[in-house]
CSV table of C-alpha atoms and ligand atoms in Angstrom, one decimal:
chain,number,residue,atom,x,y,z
A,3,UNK,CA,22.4,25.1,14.2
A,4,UNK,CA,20.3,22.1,12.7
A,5,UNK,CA,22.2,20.9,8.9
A,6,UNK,CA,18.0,21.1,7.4
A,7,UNK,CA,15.2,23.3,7.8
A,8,UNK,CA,11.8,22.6,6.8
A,9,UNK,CA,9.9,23.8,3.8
A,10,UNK,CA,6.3,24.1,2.6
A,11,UNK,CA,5.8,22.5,-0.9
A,12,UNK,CA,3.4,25.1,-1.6
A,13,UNK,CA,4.1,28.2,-0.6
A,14,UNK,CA,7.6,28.0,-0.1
A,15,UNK,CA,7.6,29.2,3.1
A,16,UNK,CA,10.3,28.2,6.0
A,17,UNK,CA,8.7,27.0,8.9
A,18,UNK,CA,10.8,28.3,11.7
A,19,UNK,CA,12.8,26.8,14.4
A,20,UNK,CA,10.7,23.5,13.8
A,21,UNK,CA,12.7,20.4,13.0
A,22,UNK,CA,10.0,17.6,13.5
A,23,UNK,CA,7.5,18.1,11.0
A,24,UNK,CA,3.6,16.3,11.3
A,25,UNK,CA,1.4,18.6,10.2
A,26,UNK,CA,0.6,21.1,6.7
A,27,UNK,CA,1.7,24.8,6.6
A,28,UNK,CA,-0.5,25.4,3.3
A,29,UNK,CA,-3.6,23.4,3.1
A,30,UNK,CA,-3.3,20.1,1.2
A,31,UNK,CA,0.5,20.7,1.0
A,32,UNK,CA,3.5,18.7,2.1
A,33,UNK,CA,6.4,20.1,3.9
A,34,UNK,CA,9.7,18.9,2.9
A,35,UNK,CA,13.3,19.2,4.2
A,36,UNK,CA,15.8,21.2,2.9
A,37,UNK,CA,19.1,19.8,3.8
A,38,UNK,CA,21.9,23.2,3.5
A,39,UNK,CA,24.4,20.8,1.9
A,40,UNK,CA,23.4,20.6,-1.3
A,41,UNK,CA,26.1,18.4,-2.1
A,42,UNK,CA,25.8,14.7,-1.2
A,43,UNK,CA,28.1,13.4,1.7
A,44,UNK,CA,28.6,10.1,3.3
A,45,UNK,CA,30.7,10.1,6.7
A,46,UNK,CA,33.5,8.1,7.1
A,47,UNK,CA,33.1,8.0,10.8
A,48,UNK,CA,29.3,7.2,10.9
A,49,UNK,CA,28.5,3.4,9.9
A,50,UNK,CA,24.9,2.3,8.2
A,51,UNK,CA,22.3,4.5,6.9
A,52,UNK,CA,23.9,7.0,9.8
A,53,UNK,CA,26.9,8.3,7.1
A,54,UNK,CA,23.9,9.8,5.2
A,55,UNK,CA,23.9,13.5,5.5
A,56,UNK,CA,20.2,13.8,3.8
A,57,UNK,CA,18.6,12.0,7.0
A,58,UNK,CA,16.8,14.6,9.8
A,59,UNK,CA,18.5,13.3,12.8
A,60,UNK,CA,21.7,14.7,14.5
A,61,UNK,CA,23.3,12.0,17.3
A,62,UNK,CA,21.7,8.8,16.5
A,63,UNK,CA,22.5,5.7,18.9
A,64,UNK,CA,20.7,2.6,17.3
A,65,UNK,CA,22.8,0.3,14.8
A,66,UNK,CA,20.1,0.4,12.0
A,67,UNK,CA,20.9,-2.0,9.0
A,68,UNK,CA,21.3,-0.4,5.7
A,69,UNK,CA,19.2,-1.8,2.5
A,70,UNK,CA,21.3,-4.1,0.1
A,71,UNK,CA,22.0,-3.1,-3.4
A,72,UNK,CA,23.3,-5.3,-5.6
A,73,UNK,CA,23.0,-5.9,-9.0
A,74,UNK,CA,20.9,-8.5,-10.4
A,75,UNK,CA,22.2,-11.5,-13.1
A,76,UNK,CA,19.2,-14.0,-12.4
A,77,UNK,CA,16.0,-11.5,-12.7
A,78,UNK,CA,17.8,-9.7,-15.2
A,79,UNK,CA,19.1,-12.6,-17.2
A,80,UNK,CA,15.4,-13.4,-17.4
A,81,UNK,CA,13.7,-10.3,-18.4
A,82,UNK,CA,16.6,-9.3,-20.7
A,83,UNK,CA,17.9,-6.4,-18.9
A,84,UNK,CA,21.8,-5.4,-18.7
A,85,UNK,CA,21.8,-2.6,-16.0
A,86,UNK,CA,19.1,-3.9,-13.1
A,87,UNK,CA,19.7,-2.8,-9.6
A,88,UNK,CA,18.0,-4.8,-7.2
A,89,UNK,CA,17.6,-2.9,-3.8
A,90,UNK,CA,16.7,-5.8,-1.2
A,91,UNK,CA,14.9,-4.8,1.9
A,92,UNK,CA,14.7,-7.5,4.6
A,93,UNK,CA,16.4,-10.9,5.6
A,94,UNK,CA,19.3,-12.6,3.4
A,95,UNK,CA,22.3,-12.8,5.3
A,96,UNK,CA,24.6,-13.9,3.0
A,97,UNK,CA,24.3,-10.8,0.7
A,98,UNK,CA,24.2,-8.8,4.3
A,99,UNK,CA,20.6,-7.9,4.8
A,100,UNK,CA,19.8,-8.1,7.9
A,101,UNK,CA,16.7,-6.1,8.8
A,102,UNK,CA,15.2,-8.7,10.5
A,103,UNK,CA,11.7,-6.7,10.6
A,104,UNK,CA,11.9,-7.8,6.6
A,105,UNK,CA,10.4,-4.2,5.9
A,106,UNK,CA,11.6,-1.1,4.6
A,107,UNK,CA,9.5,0.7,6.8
A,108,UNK,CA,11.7,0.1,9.2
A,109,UNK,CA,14.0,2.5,8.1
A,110,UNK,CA,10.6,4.9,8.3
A,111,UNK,CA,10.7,3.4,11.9
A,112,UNK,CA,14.3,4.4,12.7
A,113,UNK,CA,14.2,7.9,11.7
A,114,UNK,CA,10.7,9.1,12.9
A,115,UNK,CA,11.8,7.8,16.5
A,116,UNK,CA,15.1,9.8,16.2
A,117,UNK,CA,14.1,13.0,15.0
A,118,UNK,CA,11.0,12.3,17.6
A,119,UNK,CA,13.5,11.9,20.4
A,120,UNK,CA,15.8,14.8,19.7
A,121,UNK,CA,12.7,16.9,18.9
A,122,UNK,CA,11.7,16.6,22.4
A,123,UNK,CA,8.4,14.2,21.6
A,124,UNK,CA,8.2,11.4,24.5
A,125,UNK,CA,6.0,9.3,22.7
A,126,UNK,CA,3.9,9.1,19.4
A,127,UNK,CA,0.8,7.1,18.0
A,128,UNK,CA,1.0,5.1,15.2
A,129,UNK,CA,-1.6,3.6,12.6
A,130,UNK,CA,-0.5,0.9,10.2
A,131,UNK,CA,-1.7,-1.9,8.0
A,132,UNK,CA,1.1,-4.5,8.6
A,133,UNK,CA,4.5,-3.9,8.4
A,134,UNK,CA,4.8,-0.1,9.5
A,135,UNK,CA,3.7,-1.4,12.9
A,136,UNK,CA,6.3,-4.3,13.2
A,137,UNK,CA,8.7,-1.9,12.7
A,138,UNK,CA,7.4,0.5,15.3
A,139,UNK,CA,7.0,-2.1,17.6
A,140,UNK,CA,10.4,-3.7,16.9
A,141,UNK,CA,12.5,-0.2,17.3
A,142,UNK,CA,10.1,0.9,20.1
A,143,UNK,CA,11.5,-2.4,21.8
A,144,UNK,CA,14.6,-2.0,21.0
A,145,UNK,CA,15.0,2.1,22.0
A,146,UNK,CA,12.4,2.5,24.7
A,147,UNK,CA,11.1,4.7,23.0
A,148,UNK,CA,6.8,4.8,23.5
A,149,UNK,CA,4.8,4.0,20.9
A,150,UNK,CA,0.9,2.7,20.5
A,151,UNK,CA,0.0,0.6,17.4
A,152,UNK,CA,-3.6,0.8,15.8
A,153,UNK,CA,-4.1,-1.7,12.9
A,154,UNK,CA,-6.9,-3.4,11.5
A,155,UNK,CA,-8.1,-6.9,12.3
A,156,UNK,CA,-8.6,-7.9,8.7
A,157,UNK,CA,-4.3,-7.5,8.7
A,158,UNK,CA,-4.1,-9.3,11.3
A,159,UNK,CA,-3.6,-12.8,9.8
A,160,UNK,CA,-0.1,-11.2,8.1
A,161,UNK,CA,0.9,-9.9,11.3
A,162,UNK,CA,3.7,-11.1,13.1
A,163,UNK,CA,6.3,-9.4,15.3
A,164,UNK,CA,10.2,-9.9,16.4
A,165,UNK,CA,9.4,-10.1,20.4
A,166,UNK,CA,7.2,-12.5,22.7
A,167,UNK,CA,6.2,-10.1,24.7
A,168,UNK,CA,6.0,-7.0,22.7
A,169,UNK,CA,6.3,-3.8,25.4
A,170,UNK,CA,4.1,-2.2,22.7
A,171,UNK,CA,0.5,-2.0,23.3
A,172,UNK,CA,-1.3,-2.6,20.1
A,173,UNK,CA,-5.1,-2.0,19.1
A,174,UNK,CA,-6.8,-3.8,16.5
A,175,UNK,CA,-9.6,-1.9,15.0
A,176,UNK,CA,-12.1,-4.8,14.9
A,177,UNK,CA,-14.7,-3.4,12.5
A,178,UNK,CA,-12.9,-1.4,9.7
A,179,UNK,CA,-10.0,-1.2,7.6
A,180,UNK,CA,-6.7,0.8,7.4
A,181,UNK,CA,-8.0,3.8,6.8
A,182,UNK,CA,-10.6,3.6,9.6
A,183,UNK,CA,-7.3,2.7,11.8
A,184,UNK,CA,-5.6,6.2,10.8
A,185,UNK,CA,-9.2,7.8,12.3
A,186,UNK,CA,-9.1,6.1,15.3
A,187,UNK,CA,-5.0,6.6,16.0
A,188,UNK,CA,-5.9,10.2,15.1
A,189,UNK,CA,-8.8,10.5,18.0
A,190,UNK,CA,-6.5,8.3,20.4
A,191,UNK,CA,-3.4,11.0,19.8
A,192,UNK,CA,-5.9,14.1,20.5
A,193,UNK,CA,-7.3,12.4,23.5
A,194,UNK,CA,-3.9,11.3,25.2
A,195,UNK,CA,-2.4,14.5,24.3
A,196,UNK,CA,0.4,12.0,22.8
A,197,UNK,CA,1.3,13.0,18.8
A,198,UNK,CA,-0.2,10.9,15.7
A,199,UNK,CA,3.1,10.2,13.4
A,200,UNK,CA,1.3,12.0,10.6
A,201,UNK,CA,1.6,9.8,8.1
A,202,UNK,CA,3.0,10.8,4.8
A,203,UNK,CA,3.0,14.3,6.5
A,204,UNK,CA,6.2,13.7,8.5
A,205,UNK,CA,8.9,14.7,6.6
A,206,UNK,CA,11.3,12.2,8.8
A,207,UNK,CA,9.2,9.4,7.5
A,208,UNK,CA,9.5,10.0,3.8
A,209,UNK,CA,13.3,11.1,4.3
A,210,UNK,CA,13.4,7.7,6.1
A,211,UNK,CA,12.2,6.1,3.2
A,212,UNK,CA,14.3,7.8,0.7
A,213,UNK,CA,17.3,5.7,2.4
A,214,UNK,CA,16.7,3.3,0.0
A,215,UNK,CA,17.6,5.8,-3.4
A,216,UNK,CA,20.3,7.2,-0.8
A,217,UNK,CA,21.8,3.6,-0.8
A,218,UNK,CA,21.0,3.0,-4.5
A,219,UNK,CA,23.3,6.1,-5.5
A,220,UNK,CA,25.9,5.1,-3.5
A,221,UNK,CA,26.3,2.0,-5.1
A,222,UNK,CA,25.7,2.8,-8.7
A,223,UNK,CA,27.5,5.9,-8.4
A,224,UNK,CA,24.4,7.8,-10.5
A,225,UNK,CA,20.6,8.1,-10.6
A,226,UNK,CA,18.6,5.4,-11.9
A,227,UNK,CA,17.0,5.9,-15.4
A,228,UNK,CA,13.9,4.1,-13.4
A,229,UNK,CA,12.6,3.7,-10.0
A,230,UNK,CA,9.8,0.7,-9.3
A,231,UNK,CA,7.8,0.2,-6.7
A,232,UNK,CA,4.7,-1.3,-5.6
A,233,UNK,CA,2.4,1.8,-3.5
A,234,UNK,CA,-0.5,1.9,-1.0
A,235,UNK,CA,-0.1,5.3,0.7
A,236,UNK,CA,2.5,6.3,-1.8
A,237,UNK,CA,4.7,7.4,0.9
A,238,UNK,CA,7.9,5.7,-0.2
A,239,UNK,CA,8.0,6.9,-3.4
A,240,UNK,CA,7.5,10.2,-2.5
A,241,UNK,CA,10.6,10.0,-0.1
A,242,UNK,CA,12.4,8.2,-3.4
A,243,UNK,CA,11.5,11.3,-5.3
A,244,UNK,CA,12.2,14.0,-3.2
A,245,UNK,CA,16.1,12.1,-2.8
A,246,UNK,CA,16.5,12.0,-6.7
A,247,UNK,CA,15.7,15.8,-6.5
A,248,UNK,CA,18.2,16.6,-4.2
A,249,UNK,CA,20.6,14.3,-6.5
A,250,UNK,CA,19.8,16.4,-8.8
A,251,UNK,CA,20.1,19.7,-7.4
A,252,UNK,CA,23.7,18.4,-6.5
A,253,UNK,CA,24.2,17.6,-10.2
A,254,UNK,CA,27.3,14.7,-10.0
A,255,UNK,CA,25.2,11.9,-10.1
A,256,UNK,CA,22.8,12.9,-13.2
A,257,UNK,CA,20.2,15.9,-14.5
A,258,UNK,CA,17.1,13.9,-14.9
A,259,UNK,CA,14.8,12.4,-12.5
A,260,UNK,CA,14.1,8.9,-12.1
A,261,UNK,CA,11.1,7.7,-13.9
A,262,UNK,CA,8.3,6.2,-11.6
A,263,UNK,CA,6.8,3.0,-12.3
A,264,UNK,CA,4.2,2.6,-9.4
A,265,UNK,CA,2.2,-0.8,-9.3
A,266,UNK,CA,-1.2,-1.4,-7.3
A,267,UNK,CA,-2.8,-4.6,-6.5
A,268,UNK,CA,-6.1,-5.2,-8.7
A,269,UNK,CA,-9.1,-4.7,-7.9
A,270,UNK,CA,-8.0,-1.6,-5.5
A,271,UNK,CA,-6.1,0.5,-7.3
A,272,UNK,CA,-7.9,4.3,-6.5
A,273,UNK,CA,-4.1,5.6,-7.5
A,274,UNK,CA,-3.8,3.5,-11.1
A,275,UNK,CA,-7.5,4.6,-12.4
A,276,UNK,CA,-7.2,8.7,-11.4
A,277,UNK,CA,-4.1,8.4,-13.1
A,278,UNK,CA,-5.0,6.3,-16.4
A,279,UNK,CA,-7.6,9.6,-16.7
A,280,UNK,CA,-4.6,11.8,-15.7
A,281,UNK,CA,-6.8,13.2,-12.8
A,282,UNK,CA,-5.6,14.7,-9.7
A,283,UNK,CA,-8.5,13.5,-7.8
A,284,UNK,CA,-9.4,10.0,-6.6
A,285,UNK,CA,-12.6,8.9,-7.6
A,286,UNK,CA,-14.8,7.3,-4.3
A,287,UNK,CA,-16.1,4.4,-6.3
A,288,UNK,CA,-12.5,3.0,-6.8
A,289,UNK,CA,-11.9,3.7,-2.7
A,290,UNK,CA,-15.0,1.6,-2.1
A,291,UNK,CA,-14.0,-0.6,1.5
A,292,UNK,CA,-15.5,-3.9,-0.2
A,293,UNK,CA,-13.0,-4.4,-2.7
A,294,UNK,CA,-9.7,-4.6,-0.3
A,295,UNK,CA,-11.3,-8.1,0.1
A,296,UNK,CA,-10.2,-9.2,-3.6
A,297,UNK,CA,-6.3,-7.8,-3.3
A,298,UNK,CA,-3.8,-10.5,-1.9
A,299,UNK,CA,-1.5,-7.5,-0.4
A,300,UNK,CA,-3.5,-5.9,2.4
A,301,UNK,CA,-0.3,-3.7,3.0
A,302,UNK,CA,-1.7,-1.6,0.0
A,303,UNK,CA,-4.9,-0.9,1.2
A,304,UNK,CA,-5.3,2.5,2.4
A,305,UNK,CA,-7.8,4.2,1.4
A,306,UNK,CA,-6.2,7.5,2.0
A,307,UNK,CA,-3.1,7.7,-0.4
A,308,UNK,CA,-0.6,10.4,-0.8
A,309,UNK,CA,-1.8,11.3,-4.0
A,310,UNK,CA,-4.2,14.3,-4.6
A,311,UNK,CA,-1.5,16.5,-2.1
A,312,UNK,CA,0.8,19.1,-3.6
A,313,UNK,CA,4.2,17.0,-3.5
A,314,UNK,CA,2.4,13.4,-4.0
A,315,UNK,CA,2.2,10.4,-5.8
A,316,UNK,CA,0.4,13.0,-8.9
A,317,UNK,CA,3.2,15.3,-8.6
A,318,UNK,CA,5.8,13.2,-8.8
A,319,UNK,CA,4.7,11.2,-11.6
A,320,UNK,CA,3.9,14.1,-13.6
A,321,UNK,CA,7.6,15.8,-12.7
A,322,UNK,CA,9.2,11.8,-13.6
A,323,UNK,CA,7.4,11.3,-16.5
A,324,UNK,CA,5.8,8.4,-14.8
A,325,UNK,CA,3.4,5.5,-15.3
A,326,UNK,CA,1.0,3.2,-13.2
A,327,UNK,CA,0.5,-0.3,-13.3
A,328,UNK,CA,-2.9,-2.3,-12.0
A,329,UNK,CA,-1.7,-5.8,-10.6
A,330,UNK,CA,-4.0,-8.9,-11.3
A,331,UNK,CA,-3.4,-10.9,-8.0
A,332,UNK,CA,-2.0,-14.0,-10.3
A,333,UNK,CA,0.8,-11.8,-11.6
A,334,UNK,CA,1.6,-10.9,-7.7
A,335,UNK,CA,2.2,-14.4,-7.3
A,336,UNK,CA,3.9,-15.0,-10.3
A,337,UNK,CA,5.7,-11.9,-9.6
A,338,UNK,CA,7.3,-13.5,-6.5
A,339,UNK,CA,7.8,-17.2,-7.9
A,340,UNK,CA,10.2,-15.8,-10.5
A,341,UNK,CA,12.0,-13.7,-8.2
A,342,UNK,CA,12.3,-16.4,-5.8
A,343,UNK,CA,13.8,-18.5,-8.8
A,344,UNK,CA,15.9,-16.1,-10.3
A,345,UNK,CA,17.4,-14.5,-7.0
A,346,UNK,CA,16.9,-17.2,-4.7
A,347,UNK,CA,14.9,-15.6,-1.9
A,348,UNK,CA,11.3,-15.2,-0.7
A,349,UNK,CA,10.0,-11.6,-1.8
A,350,UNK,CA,6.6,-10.4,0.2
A,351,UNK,CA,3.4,-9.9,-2.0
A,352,UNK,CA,4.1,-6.0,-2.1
A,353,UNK,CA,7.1,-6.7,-3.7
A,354,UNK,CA,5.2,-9.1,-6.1
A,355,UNK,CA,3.6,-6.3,-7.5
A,356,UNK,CA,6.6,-4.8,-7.9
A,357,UNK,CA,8.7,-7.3,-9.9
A,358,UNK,CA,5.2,-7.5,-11.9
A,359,UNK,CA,5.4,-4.1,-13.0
A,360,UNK,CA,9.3,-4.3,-14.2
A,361,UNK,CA,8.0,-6.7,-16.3
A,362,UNK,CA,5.3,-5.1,-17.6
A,363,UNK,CA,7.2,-1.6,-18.2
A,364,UNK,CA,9.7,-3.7,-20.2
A,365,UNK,CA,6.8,-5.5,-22.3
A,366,UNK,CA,5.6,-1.6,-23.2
A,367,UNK,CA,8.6,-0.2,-24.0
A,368,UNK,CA,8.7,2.0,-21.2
A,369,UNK,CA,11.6,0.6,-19.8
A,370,UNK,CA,14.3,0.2,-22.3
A,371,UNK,CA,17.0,-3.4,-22.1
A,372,UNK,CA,19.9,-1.1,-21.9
A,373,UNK,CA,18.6,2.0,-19.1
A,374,UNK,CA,19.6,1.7,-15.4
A,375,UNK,CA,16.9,0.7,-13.5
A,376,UNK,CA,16.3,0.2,-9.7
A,377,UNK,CA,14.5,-2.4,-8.2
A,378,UNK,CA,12.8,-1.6,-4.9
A,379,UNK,CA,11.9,-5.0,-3.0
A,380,UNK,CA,10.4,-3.2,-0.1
A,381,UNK,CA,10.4,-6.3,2.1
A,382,UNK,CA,11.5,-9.7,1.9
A,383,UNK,CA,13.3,-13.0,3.8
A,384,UNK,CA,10.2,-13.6,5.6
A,385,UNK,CA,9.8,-17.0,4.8
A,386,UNK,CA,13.7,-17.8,5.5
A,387,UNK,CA,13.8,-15.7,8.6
A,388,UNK,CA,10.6,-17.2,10.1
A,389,UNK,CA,12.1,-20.8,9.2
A,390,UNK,CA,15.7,-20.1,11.6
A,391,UNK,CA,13.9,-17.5,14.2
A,392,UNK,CA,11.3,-17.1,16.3
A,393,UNK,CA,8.7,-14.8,15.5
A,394,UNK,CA,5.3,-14.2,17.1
A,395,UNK,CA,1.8,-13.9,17.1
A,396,UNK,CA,0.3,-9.5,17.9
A,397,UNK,CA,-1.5,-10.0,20.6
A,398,UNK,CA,-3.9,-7.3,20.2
A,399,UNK,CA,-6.3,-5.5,22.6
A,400,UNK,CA,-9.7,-5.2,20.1
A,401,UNK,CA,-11.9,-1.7,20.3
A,402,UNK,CA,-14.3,-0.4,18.0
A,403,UNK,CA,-13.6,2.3,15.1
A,404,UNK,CA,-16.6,4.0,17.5
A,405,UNK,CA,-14.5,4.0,20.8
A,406,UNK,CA,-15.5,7.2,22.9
A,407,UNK,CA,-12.8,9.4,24.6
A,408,UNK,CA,-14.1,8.4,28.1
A,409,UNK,CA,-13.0,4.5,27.2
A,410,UNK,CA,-9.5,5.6,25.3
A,411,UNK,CA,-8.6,6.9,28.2
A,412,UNK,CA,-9.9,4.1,30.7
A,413,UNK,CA,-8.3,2.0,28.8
A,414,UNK,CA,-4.8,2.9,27.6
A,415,UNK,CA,-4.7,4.7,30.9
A,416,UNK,CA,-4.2,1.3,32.1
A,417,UNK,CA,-2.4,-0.4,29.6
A,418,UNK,CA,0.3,2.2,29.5
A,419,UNK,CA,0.3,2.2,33.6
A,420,UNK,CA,0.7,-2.1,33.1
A,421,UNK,CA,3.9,-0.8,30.7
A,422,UNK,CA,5.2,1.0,32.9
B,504,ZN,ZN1,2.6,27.2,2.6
């Protein structure tokens, strides 16, 4: 008998003898997993993020690095904090992170091929805007397992990946932007009869996510009074969320829920405006394609965030008490400058926005000098790791965001044949 089974957010309903979850059972409603031990448990005979019991897998194989969290002096010395957790996502060996994708979507990565595998899925089709498909491609590498990557050419420039020769085809979507990827990985997965990953709709990818608050509590022994995070889809901090319910629900580590402070990059920031009006609905003018250009962290461009959904970003701001932050692209860089002077490593623009929002969540008040507050740097050690190791150029094959079915199949036909 599985240790989880799989819930709709809406309805309530258990969807039956299904353990690898893409899709809605309610309309507009996420599923979530319901792990039968309620009580939080780390093995003492699994190593990594494996001693977790609130992860969807059952005999994982792959030595997955865990995040690192520490607690801060420098940053918090400087923003005048006395209880700042700092979880670090990415390369820094001496503190012992050592995912070398410098992503915490590669935990994402890690989990959604597991639970893929022991589901019985033989391959899957992913969409991303940067460092979701590193991490694919990296762990597809690494397991075997099959994967397709479709991003965008304007994220190309930030795209780099661990292998030479990555065994991973990858499609760049020459004429449109994230979102227009996620339409075309969607029409590649129907016509290959391979499945799409689903996006924030896979419960293994949000429970991957949620490693991070998993880690977290192990360390500090409690919740956080705070949670920040810079969002695109929204996806991690759902899977944040959802962990500091279940912490909850267990009751030893705390009765309230994290509060979320969620930061967007100005001027796209579709999440930050619904909210300011405290509207469940994005409004189209702020999804408008043009003004991605203007951001400096093309990770947080999707124009299709987790937020309008029953059990997204709305909901779990209004159930935290939460806030969001617009980022000015100066303070992203600031953002980074003083981490990389108060920590002493290179932080990625996402996380920018992050460290930006701590600081502005202190200046308002929202975040008190005294509460316990957690830090997500969702990637970083780029710059270090890319000065001692060889990284490399995607190579990608570029189709249109019109491709027909006749040349999807033509074509991957024969770049999957190449492969194999
Ligand atoms: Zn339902």
């Amino acid at each position: 008998m599985s240790h989880y089974s799989i819930r709709c957010r809406n309805c309530g309903k258990i969807i039956q003898n299904s353990y690898c979850a893409f899709g809605e059972h309610c309309k507009d409603a996420l599923l979530v997993t319901d792990y039968h031990d309620a009580r939080f448990v780390e093995s003492t005979s699994a190593g990594s993020v494996w001693r977790f019991n609130w992860l969807p897998v059952h005999e994982p194989k792959l030595v997955q690095p865990v995040p690192v969290v520490y607690q801060s002096r420098g940053l918090a010395e400087r923003l005048g904090l006395t209880d700042l957790h700092i979880a670090f996502n990415g390369y820094w060996p001496e503190k012992g992170a050592l995912l070398e994708t410098c992503t915490f979507k590669e935990f994402e990565a890690a989990i959604v091929l597991q639970n893929a595998r022991e589901n019985g899925i033989e391959g899957l089709i992913v969409a991303s805007a940067g460092n979701t498909a590193r991490a694919f491609a990296h762990l597809s590498a690494v397991t075997g397992f099959p994967v397709v990557i479709i991003v965008p050419r304007m994220c190309l420039t930030e795209m780099w990946y661990l292998e030479q020769r990555s065994p991973v085809p990858t499609l760049a979507v020459g004429d449109g932007d994230y979102a227009d990827s996620i339409d075309v990985a969607k029409k590649i997965a129907q016509t290959l009869e391979i499945p799409f990953e689903g996006g924030v709709k896979n419960i293994a990818k949000r429970d991957g996510l949620g490693i991070v608050m998993l880690e977290a509590v192990s360390k500090m022994g409690r919740l956080p009074d705070h949670y920040v995070q810079a969002v695109g889809s929204g996806t991690g901090a759902i899977g944040g969320w959802e962990m500091a319910e279940r912490f909850v629900r267990d009751g030893r580590y705390g009765t309230r829920l994290p509060v979320l402070h969620l930061g967007q990059n100005l001027p796209f920031a579709p999440m930050v405006h619904a909210w300011d009006k405290n509207s469940r609905t994005l409004n189209p003018d702020d999804l408008r394609p043009e003004l991605i250009g203007f951001i400096t962290t093309r990770v947080l461009s999707t124009r299709y965030p987790a937020y309008s959904v029953k059990g997204g970003v709305f909901d779990a701001l209004t159930s935290t008490k939460g806030r969001m932050y617009g980022i000015e692209n100066d303070a992203v860089y600031a953002g980074m400058e003083t981490f990389l002077k108060t920590e002493g490593i290179d932080i990625v623009p996402a996380s920018g926005v992050a460290v930006a929002v701590l600081e502005k969540g202190i200046k308002t008040g929202a975040i008190g000098r005294n509460d316990a507050v957690l830090l997500n740097i969702t990637g970083g050690g780029e710059t270090r790791l890319r000065r001692e190791k060889e990284t490399y150029a995607v190579v990608p094959k570029f189709i249109s965001k019109n491709i027909t079915e006749k040349e999807i199949e033509e074509m991957l036909c024969r770049i999957l044949k190449k492969n194999s």
